[in-house]
CSV table of C-alpha atoms and ligand atoms in Angstrom, one decimal:
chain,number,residue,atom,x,y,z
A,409,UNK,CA,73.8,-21.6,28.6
A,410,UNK,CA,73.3,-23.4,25.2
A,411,UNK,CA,69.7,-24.4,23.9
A,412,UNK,CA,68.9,-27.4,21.0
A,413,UNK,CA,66.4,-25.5,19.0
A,414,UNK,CA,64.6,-28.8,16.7
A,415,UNK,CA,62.9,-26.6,13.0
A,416,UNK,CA,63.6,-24.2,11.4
A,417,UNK,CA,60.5,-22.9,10.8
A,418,UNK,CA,58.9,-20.0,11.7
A,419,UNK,CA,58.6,-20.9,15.5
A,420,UNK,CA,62.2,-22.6,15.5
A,421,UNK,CA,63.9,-19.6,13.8
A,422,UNK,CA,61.8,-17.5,16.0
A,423,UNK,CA,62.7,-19.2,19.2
A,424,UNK,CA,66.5,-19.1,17.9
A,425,UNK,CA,66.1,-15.2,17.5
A,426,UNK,CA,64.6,-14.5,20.9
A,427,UNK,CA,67.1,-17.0,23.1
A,428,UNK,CA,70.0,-15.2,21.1
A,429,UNK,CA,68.3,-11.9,22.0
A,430,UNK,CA,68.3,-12.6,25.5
A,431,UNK,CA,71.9,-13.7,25.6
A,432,UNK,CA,71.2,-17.6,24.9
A,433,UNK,CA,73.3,-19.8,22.7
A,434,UNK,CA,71.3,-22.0,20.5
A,435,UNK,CA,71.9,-24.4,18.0
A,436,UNK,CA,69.5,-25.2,15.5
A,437,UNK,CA,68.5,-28.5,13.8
A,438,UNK,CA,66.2,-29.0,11.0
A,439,UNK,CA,65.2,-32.6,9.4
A,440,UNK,CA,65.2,-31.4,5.9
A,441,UNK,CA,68.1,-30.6,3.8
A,442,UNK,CA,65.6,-27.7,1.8
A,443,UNK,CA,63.0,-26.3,3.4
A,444,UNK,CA,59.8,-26.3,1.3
A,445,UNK,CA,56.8,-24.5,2.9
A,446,UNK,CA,53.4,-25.9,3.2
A,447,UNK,CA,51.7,-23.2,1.7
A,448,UNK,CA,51.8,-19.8,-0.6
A,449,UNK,CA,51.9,-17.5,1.7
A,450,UNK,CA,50.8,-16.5,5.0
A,451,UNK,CA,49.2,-13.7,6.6
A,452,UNK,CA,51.1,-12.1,9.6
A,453,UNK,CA,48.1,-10.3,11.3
A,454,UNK,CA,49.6,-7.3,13.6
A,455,UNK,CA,50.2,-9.5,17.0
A,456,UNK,CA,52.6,-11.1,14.6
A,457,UNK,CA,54.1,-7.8,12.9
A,458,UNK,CA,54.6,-6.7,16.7
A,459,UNK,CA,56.8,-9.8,17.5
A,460,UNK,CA,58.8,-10.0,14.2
A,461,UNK,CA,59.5,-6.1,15.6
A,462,UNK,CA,60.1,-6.9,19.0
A,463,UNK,CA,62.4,-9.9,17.4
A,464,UNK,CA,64.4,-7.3,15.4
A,465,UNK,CA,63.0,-9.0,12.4
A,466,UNK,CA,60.2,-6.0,11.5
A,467,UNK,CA,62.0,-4.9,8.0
A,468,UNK,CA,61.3,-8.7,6.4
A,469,UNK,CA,57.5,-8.2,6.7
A,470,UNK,CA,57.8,-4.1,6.1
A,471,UNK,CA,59.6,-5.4,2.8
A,472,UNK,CA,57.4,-8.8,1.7
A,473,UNK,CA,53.7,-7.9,3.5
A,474,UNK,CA,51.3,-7.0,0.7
A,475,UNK,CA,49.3,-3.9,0.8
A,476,UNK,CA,45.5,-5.3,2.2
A,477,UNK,CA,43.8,-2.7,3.2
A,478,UNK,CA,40.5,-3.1,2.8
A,479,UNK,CA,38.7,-6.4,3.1
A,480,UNK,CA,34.9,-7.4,1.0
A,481,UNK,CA,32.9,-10.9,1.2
A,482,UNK,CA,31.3,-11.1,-2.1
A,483,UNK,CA,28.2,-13.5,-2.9
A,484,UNK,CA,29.4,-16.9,-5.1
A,485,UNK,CA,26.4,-16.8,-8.1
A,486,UNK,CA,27.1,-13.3,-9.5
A,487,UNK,CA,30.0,-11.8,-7.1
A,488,UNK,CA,27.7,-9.2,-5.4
A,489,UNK,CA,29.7,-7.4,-2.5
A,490,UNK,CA,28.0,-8.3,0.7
A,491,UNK,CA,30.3,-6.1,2.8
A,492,UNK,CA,33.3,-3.9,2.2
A,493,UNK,CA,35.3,-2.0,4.4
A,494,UNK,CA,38.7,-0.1,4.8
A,495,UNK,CA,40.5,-1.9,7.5
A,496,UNK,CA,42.6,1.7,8.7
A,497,UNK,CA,40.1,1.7,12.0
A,498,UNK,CA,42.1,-2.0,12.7
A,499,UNK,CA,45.4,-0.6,12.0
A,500,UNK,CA,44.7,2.4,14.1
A,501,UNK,CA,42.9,0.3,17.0
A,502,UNK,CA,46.1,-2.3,17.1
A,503,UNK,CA,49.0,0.1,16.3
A,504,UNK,CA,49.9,-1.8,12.9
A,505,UNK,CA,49.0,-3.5,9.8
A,506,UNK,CA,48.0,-6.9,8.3
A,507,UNK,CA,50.7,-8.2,6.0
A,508,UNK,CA,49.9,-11.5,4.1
A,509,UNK,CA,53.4,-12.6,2.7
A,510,UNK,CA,54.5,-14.9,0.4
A,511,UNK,CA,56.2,-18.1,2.7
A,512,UNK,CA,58.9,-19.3,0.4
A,513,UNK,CA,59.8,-15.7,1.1
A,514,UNK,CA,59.4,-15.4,4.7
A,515,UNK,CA,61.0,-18.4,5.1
A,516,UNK,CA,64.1,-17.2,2.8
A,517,UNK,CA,64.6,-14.1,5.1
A,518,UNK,CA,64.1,-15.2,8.1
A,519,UNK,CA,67.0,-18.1,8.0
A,520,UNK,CA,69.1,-15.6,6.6
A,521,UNK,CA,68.6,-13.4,9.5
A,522,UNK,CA,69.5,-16.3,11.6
A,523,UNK,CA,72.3,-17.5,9.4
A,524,UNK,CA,71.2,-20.7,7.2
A,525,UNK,CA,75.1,-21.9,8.5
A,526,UNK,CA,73.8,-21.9,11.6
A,527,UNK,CA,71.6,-24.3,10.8
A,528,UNK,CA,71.9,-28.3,11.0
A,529,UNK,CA,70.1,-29.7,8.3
A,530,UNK,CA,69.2,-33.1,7.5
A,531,UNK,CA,69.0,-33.7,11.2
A,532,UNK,CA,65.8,-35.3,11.7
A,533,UNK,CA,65.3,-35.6,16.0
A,534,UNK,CA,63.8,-39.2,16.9
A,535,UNK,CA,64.0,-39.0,20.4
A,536,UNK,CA,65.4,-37.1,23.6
A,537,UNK,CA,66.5,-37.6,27.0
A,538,UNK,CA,67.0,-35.6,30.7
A,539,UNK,CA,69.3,-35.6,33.0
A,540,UNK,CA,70.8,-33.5,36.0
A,541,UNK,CA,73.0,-32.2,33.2
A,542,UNK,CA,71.0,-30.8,30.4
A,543,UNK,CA,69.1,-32.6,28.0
A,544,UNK,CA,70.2,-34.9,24.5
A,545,UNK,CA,68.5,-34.6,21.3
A,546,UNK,CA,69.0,-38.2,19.2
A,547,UNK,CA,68.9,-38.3,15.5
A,548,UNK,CA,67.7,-40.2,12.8
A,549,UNK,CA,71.3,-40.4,11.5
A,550,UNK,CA,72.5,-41.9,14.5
A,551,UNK,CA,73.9,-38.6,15.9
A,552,UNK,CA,73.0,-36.8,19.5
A,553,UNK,CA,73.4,-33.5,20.8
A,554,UNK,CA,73.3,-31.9,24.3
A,555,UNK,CA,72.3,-29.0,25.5
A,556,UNK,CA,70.8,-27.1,28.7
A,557,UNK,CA,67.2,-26.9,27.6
A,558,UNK,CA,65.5,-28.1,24.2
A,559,UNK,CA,62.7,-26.2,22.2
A,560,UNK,CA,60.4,-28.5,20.1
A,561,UNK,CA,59.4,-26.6,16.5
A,562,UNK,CA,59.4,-29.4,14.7
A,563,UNK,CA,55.5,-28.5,13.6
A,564,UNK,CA,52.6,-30.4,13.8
A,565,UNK,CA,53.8,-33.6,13.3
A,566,UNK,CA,56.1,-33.1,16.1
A,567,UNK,CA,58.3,-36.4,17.0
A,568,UNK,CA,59.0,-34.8,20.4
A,569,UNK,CA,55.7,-34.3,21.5
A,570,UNK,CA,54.7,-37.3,22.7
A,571,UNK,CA,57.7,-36.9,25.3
A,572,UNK,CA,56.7,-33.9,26.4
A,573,UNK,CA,52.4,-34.6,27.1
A,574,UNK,CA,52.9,-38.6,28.0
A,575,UNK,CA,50.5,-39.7,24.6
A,576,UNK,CA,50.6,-39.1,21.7
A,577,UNK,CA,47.8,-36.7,20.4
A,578,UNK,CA,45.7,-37.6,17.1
A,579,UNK,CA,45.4,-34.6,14.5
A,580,UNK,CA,41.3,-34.2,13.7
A,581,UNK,CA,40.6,-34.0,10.0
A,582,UNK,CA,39.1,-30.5,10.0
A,583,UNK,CA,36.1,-31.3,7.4
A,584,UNK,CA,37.9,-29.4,4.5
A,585,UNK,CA,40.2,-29.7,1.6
A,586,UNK,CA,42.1,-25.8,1.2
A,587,UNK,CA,44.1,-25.6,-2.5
A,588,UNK,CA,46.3,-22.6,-2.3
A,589,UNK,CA,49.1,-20.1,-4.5
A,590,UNK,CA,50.3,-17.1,-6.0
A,591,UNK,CA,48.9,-15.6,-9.1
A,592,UNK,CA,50.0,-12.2,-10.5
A,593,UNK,CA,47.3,-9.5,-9.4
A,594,UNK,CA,44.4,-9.0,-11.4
A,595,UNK,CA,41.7,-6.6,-10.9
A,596,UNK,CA,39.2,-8.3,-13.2
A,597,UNK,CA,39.5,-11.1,-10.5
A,598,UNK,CA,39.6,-8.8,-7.3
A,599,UNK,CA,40.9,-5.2,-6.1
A,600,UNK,CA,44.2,-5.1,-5.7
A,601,UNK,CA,44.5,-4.0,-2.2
A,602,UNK,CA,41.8,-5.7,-0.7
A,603,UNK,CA,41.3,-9.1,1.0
A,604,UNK,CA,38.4,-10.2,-1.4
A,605,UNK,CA,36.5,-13.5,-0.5
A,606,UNK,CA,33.7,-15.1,-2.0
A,607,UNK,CA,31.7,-17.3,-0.2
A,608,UNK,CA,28.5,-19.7,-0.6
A,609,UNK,CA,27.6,-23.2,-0.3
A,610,UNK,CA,30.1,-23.7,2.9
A,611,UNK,CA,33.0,-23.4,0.4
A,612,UNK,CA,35.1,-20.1,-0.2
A,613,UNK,CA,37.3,-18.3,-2.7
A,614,UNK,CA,39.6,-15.6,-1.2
A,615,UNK,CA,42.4,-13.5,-2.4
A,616,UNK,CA,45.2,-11.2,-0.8
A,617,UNK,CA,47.9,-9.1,-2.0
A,618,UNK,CA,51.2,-10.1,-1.4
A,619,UNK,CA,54.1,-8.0,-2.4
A,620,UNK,CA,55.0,-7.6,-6.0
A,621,UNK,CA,52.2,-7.3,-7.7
A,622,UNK,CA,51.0,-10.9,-6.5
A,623,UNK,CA,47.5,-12.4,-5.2
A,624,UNK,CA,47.8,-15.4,-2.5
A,625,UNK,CA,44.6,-17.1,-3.1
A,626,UNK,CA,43.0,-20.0,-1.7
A,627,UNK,CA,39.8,-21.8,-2.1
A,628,UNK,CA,38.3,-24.3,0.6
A,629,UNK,CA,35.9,-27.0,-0.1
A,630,UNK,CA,34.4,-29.4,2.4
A,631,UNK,CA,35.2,-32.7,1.1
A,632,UNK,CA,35.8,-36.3,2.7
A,633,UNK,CA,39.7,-36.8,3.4
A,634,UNK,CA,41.8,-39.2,1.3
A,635,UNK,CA,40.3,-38.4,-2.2
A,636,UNK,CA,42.1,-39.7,-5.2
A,637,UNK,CA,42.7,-35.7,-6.0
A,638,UNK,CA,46.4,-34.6,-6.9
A,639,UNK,CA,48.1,-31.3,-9.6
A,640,UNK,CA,47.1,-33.7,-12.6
A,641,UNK,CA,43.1,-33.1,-11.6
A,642,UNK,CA,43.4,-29.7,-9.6
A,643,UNK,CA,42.2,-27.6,-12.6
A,644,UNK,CA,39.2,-29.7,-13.2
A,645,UNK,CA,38.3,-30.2,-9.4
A,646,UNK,CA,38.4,-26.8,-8.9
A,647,UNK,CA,36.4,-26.1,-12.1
A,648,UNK,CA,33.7,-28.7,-10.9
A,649,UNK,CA,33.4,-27.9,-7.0
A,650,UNK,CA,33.1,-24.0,-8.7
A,651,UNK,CA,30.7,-24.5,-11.3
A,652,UNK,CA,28.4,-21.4,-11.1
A,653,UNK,CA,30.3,-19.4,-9.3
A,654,UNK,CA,30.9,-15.8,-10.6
A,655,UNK,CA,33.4,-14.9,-13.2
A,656,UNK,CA,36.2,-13.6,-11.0
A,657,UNK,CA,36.3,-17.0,-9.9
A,658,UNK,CA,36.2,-18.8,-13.1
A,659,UNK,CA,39.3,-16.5,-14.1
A,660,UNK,CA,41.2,-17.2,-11.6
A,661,UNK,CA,40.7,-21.1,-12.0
A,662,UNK,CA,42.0,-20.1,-15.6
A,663,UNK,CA,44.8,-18.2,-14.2
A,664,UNK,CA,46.8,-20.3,-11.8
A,665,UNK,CA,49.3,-22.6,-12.3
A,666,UNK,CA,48.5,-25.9,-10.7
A,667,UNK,CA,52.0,-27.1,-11.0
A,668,UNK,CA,53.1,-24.3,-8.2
A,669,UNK,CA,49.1,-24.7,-6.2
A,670,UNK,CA,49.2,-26.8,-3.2
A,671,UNK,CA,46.2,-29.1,-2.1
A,672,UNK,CA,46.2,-29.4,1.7
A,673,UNK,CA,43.5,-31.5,3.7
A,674,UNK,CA,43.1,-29.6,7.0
A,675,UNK,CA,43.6,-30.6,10.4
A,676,UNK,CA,44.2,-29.5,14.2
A,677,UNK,CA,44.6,-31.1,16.9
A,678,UNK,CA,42.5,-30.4,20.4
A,679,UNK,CA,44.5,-28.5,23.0
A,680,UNK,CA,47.4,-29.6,25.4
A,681,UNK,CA,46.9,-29.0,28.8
A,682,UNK,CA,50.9,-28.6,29.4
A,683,UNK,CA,53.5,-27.4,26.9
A,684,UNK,CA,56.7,-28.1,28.8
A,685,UNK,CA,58.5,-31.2,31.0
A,686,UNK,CA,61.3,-30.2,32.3
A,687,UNK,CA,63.7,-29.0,30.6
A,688,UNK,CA,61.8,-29.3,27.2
A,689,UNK,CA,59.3,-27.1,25.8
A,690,UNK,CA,56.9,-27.2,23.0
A,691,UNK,CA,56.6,-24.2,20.7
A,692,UNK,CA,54.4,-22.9,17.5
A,693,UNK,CA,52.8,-26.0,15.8
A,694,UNK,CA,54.3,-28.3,17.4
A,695,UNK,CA,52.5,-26.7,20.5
A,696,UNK,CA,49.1,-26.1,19.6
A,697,UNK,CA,48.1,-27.2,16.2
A,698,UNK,CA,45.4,-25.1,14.5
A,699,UNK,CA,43.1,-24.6,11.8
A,700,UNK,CA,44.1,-21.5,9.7
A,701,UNK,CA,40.5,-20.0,9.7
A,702,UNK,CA,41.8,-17.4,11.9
A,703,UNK,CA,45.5,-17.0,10.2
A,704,UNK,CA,47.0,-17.3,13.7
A,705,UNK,CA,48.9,-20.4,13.5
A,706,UNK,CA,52.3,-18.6,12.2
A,707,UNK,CA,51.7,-15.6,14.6
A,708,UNK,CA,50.9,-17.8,17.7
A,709,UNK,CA,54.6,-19.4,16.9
A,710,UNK,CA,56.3,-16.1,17.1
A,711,UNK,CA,53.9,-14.7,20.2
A,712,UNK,CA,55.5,-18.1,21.7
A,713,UNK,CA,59.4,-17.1,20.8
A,714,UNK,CA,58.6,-13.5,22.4
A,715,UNK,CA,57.4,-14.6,25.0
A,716,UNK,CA,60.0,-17.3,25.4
A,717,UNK,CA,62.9,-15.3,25.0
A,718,UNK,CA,61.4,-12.4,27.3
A,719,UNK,CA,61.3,-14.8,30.1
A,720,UNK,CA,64.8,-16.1,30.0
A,721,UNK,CA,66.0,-12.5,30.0
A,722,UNK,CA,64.1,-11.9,33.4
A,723,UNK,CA,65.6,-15.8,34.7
A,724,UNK,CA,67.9,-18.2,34.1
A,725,UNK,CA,66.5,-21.4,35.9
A,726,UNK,CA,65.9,-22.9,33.4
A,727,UNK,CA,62.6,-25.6,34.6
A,728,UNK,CA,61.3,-21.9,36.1
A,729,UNK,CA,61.7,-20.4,32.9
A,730,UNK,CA,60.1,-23.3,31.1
A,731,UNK,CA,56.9,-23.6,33.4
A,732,UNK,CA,56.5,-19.7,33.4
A,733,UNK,CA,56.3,-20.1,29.6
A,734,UNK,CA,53.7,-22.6,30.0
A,735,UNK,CA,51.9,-20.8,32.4
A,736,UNK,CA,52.0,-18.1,29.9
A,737,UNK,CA,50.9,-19.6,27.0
A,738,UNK,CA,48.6,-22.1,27.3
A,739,UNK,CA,45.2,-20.4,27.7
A,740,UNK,CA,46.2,-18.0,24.5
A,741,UNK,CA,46.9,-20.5,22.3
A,742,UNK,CA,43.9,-22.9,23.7
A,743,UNK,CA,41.9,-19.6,23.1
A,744,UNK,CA,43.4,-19.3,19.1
A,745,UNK,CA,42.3,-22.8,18.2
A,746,UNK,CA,38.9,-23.2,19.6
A,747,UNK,CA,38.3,-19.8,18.3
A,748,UNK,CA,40.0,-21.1,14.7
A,749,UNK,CA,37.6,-24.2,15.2
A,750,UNK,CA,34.7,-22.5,15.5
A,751,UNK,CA,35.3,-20.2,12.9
A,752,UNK,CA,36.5,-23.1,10.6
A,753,UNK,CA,32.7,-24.5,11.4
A,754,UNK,CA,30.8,-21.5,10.0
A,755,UNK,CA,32.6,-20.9,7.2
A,756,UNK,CA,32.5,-24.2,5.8
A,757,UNK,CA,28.6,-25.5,6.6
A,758,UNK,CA,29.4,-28.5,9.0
A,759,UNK,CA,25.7,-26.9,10.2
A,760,UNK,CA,24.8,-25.4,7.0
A,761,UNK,CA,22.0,-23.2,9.2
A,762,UNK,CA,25.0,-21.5,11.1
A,763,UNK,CA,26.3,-21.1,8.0
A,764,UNK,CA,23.7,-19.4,6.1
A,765,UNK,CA,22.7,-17.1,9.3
A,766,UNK,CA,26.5,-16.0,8.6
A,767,UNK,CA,26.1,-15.0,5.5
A,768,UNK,CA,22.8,-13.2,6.3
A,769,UNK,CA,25.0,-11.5,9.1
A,770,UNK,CA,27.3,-10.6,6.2
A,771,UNK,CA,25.0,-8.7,4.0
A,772,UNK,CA,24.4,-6.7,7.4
A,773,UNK,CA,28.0,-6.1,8.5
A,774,UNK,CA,29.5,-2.6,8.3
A,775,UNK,CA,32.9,-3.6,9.7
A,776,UNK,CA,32.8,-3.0,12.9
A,777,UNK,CA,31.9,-6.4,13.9
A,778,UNK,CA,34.7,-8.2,12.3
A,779,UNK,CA,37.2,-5.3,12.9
A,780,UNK,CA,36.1,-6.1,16.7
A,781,UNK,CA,36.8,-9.7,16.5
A,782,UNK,CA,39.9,-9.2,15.0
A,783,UNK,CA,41.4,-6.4,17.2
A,784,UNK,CA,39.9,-9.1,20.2
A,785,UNK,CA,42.1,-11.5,18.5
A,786,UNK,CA,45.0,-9.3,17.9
A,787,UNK,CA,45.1,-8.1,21.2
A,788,UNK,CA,45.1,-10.9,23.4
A,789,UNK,CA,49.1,-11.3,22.2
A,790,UNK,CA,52.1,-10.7,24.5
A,791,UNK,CA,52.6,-7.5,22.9
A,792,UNK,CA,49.1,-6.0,23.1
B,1280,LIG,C1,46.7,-23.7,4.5
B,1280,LIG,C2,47.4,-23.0,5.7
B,1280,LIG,C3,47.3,-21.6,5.8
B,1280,LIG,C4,47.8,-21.0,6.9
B,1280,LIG,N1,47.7,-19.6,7.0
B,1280,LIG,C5,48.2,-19.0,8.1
B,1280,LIG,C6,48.1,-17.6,8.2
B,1280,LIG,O1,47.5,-16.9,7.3
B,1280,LIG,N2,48.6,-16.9,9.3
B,1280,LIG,C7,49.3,-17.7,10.3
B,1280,LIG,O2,49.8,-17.1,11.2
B,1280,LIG,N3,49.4,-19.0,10.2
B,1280,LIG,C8,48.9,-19.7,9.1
B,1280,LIG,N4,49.0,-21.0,9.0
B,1280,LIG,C9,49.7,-21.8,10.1
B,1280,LIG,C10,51.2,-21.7,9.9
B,1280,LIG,O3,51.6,-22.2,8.7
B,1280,LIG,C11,51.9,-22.6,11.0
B,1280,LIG,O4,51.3,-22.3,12.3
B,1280,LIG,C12,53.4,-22.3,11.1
B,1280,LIG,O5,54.0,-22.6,9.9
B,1280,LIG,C13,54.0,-23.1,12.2
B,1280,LIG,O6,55.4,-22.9,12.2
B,1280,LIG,P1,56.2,-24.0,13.0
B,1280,LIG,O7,57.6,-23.5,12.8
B,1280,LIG,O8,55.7,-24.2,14.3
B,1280,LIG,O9,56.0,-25.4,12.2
B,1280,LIG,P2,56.5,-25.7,10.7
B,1280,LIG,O10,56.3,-24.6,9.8
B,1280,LIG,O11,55.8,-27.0,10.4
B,1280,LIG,O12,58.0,-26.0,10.9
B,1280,LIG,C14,58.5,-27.1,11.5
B,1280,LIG,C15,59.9,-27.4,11.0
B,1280,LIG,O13,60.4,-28.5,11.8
B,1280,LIG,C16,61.0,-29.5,10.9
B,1280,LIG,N5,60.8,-30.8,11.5
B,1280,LIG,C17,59.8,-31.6,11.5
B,1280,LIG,N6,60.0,-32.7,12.2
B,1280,LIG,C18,61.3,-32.7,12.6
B,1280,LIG,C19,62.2,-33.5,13.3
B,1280,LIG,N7,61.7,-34.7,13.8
B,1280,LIG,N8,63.4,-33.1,13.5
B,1280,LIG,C20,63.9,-31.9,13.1
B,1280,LIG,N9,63.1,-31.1,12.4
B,1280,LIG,C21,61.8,-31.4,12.1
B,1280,LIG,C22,60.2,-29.3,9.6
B,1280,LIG,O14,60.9,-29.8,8.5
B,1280,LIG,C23,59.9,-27.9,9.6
B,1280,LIG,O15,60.9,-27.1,8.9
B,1280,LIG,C24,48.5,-21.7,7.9
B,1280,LIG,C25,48.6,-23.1,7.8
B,1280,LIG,C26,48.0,-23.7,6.7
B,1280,LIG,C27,48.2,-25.2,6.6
């Protein structure tokens, strides 16, 4: 049995890894001829260590996830802590670690564990087609390939989704711009193993250790989409939507390197109420297109590959297989964007009372109701 596998992104390399593991040949095709991740870096929370495991692919976050292990919300004006706490009662809860790791490095591993020459790139899909025998993927360059099954990754703008639900779904601009990078760590600016954040006036400023000695940082803004905003301005924006916050934050405007920072206006897109027809099958973004206020997106794509390629080791009819998936899937990853939505609505003051009352709630937490949220999170994976 051969499956087309369409990205190589997380959830296509991951897809690629579990059909192999469960006896499944699968070629992969990605549009691009290099691979340039959308972001710095990522954080693979514990349902998503658990896959990578279960995918034989453990030692790439064992080597590349940073050490967080504590996480603090600090106050904007003079960088007060409003909560800190060690997050070892998570890690014992859920049977493993956070790991925020850098993506170009992710990315880097993980098609080397798959073999980058067993990869098609430049093949960008445009369209596909079913029939009694298999399916055919068609290609921008005029090309085709056929296989038994097909597995859409080709991310949130997926080309093949359309088929697959019958419209075409419109992304929702989320209500915030999110500029993100790497900067070397630097305790002046936060501790180094700690997942720092300040937050006030529905924008945010949060920092995590990656490995070697490096800070992924972002900072979210809520802004109107389409501004006039590119690298040439980011140090000034950023100075200007920051103005008065604490120092940490000042130095770290200093310290990056807007050349390598990335300016992303954030969107998802409501949930599908199928992810397969047929013999086709949506998987990670292309699937269920999220907010990252939960940092799930990434891990939902792998929790999809596992349970992918668990199913097609139990059965090998292949529309079965493809509907159990769905059947599978679809509340969890329904669950991990409304749940990413509404977080994504707190955080960044689209009711500014809700927000406020959060950070009330934060001068009050001890950990324990964030840790719970999380492991309730966590938890609700394939893997437990
Ligand atoms: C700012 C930000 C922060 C995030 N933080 C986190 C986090 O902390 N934790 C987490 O788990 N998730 C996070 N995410 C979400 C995560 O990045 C995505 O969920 C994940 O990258 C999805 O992987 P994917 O393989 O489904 O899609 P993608 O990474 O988009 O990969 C799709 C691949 O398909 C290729 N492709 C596209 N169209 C075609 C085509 N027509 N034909 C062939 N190939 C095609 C693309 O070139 C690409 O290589 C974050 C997202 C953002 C934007």
């Amino acid at each position: 049995m051969k499956a087309l596998v369409i990205g190589a992104g997380i959830g296509g390399l991951s897809a690629a890894v579990a059909l192999k593991n469960a006896g499944i040949a699968c070629d992969v095709f990605e549009a691009v001829k290099e691979i340039k991740p959308v972001g710095a870096a990522i954080s693979i929370w514990p349902n998503g260590v658990k896959c990578m495991n279960h995918l034989g692919m453990g030692g790439i976050i064992e080597t590349y996830g940073g050490p967080m292990r504590s996480m603090a919300y600090r106050d904007y004006r003079q960088g007060e802590t409003l909560t800190q706490f060690s997050l070892a009662p998570l890690v014992e809860r859920v049977g493993g670690r956070p790991c925020p790791v850098s993506r170009a490095e992710l990315q880097r591993e993980m098609l080397n564990y798959w073999g980058r020459d067993n990869v098609q790139f430049g093949k960008r899909v445009s369209g596909v087609e079913e029939n009694a025998d298999g399916v055919t993927a068609w290609f921008t360059d005029g090309s085709t390939a056929h296989g038994d099954f097909l597995i859409a990754a080709d991310g949130s703008h997926s080309a093949l989704r359309p088929y697959v639900l019958g419209y075409t779904p419109q992304r929702r601009y989320a209500g915030y711009v999110n500029w993100n990078g790497l900067v070397p760590v630097d305790e002046a600016i936060a501790p180094a193993e700690q997942w720092t954040t300040f937050v006030g006036e529905g924008k945010r400023v949060s920092l995590m250790p990656v490995s070697d000695g490096r800070f992924y940082f972002f900072f979210d803004v809520p802004l109107p989409a389409g501004l006039a905003e590119d690298r040439t301005t980011l140090r000034d924006d950023l100075t200007r939507y920051f103005s008065g916050w604490a120092p940490p934050v000042q130095r770290l405007i200093a310290a990056l390197d807007p050349q390598i920072t990335n300016r992303i206006e954030i969107h998802d897109i409501e949930p599908f109420d199928k992810l397969v027809r047929g013999k086709v099958a949506l998987l990670g973004d292309a699937g269920h297109s999220t907010t990252p206020d939960i940092g799930q997106g990434g891990c939902a794509a792998m929790e999809d590959a596992v349970v992918l390629g668990e199913i097609f080791r139990e059965q090998t009819h292949i529309e079965s297989a493809l509907r159990e998936y769905e059947a599978q899937r679809c509340d969890r990853v329904r669950d991990l964007v409304l749940k990413a939505r509404k977080r994504c609505d707190i955080t960044h003051g689209k009711d500014m009372a809700l927000t406020q009352a959060w950070y009330q709630e934060l001068k009050e937490e001890s950990g324990e109701r964030i840790i719970n949220g999380l492991c309730d999170t966590i938890q609700g994976g394939p893997l437990g």
